[in-house]
Amino acid sequence: MSNRDKAGQKPSLAEAIRQFINDEDNRPHVHKLLGLEVEPELPPTLASLLEAIDRAKRRE
């Protein structure tokens, strides 16, 4: 909760928009409205493989 909310003040427009976008129920609608693509989550095996590749690159 922001300091403004604690003080009983209304949030700024930017804060209100952030709250709207961050709400899980609104997120799909915002993505569709703005034409944003959602990256699908990788299966655990692929995610661990990519992490291993990144670690190997950092060692080089």
PDB file of C-alpha atoms in Angstrom:
ATOM      1  CA  MET A   1       0.000   0.000   0.000  1.00  0.00           C
ATOM      2  CA  SER A   2       1.429   3.378  -0.928  1.00  0.00           C
ATOM      3  CA  ASN A   3       1.902   6.233   1.487  1.00  0.00           C
ATOM      4  CA  ARG A   4      -0.937   8.114  -0.181  1.00  0.00           C
ATOM      5  CA  ASP A   5      -3.373   5.285   0.511  1.00  0.00           C
ATOM      6  CA  LYS A   6      -2.291   5.161   4.138  1.00  0.00           C
ATOM      7  CA  ALA A   7      -2.805   8.907   4.457  1.00  0.00           C
ATOM      8  CA  GLY A   8      -6.319   8.580   3.025  1.00  0.00           C
ATOM      9  CA  GLN A   9      -5.463  10.379  -0.217  1.00  0.00           C
ATOM     10  CA  LYS A  10      -6.509   9.171  -3.625  1.00  0.00           C
ATOM     11  CA  PRO A  11      -3.716   7.594  -5.685  1.00  0.00           C
ATOM     12  CA  SER A  12      -2.253   9.559  -8.564  1.00  0.00           C
ATOM     13  CA  LEU A  13      -3.350   8.696 -12.084  1.00  0.00           C
ATOM     14  CA  ALA A  14      -0.091   6.815 -12.702  1.00  0.00           C
ATOM     15  CA  GLU A  15      -0.548   4.777  -9.528  1.00  0.00           C
ATOM     16  CA  ALA A  16      -4.157   4.012 -10.427  1.00  0.00           C
ATOM     17  CA  ILE A  17      -3.113   2.816 -13.894  1.00  0.00           C
ATOM     18  CA  ARG A  18      -0.369   0.625 -12.380  1.00  0.00           C
ATOM     19  CA  GLN A  19      -2.889  -0.927  -9.996  1.00  0.00           C
ATOM     20  CA  PHE A  20      -5.302  -1.532 -12.891  1.00  0.00           C
ATOM     21  CA  ILE A  21      -2.636  -3.166 -15.065  1.00  0.00           C
ATOM     22  CA  ASN A  22      -1.246  -5.294 -12.221  1.00  0.00           C
ATOM     23  CA  ASP A  23      -4.661  -6.722 -11.316  1.00  0.00           C
ATOM     24  CA  GLU A  24      -4.716 -10.348 -12.501  1.00  0.00           C
ATOM     25  CA  ASP A  25      -8.332 -10.036 -13.695  1.00  0.00           C
ATOM     26  CA  ASN A  26      -7.508  -7.028 -15.893  1.00  0.00           C
ATOM     27  CA  ARG A  27      -4.202  -8.252 -17.287  1.00  0.00           C
ATOM     28  CA  PRO A  28      -5.571 -10.269 -20.261  1.00  0.00           C
ATOM     29  CA  HIS A  29      -7.786  -7.364 -21.310  1.00  0.00           C
ATOM     30  CA  VAL A  30      -4.933  -4.863 -21.096  1.00  0.00           C
ATOM     31  CA  HIS A  31      -2.647  -7.152 -23.125  1.00  0.00           C
ATOM     32  CA  LYS A  32      -5.323  -7.561 -25.794  1.00  0.00           C
ATOM     33  CA  LEU A  33      -6.130  -3.844 -25.862  1.00  0.00           C
ATOM     34  CA  LEU A  34      -2.475  -2.857 -26.242  1.00  0.00           C
ATOM     35  CA  GLY A  35      -1.643  -5.726 -28.603  1.00  0.00           C
ATOM     36  CA  LEU A  36       0.958  -7.198 -26.264  1.00  0.00           C
ATOM     37  CA  GLU A  37       2.104 -10.777 -26.635  1.00  0.00           C
ATOM     38  CA  VAL A  38       2.444 -12.902 -23.546  1.00  0.00           C
ATOM     39  CA  GLU A  39       5.441 -15.190 -23.519  1.00  0.00           C
ATOM     40  CA  PRO A  40       4.399 -18.689 -22.510  1.00  0.00           C
ATOM     41  CA  GLU A  41       6.210 -20.204 -19.565  1.00  0.00           C
ATOM     42  CA  LEU A  42       8.804 -22.809 -20.457  1.00  0.00           C
ATOM     43  CA  PRO A  43       8.491 -26.352 -19.222  1.00  0.00           C
ATOM     44  CA  PRO A  44      10.829 -26.993 -16.264  1.00  0.00           C
ATOM     45  CA  THR A  45      13.185 -29.156 -18.333  1.00  0.00           C
ATOM     46  CA  LEU A  46      13.734 -26.422 -20.909  1.00  0.00           C
ATOM     47  CA  ALA A  47      14.086 -23.733 -18.257  1.00  0.00           C
ATOM     48  CA  SER A  48      16.763 -25.753 -16.445  1.00  0.00           C
ATOM     49  CA  LEU A  49      18.549 -26.406 -19.751  1.00  0.00           C
ATOM     50  CA  LEU A  50      18.657 -22.668 -20.516  1.00  0.00           C
ATOM     51  CA  GLU A  51      19.984 -21.975 -17.022  1.00  0.00           C
ATOM     52  CA  ALA A  52      22.738 -24.560 -17.541  1.00  0.00           C
ATOM     53  CA  ILE A  53      23.679 -22.943 -20.855  1.00  0.00           C
ATOM     54  CA  ASP A  54      23.829 -19.510 -19.205  1.00  0.00           C
ATOM     55  CA  ARG A  55      26.054 -20.854 -16.411  1.00  0.00           C
ATOM     56  CA  ALA A  56      28.378 -22.476 -18.945  1.00  0.00           C
ATOM     57  CA  LYS A  57      28.661 -19.230 -20.900  1.00  0.00           C
ATOM     58  CA  ARG A  58      29.505 -17.295 -17.743  1.00  0.00           C
ATOM     59  CA  ARG A  59      32.328 -19.756 -16.928  1.00  0.00           C
ATOM     60  CA  GLU A  60      33.990 -19.207 -20.328  1.00  0.00           C
TER      61      GLU A  60
END
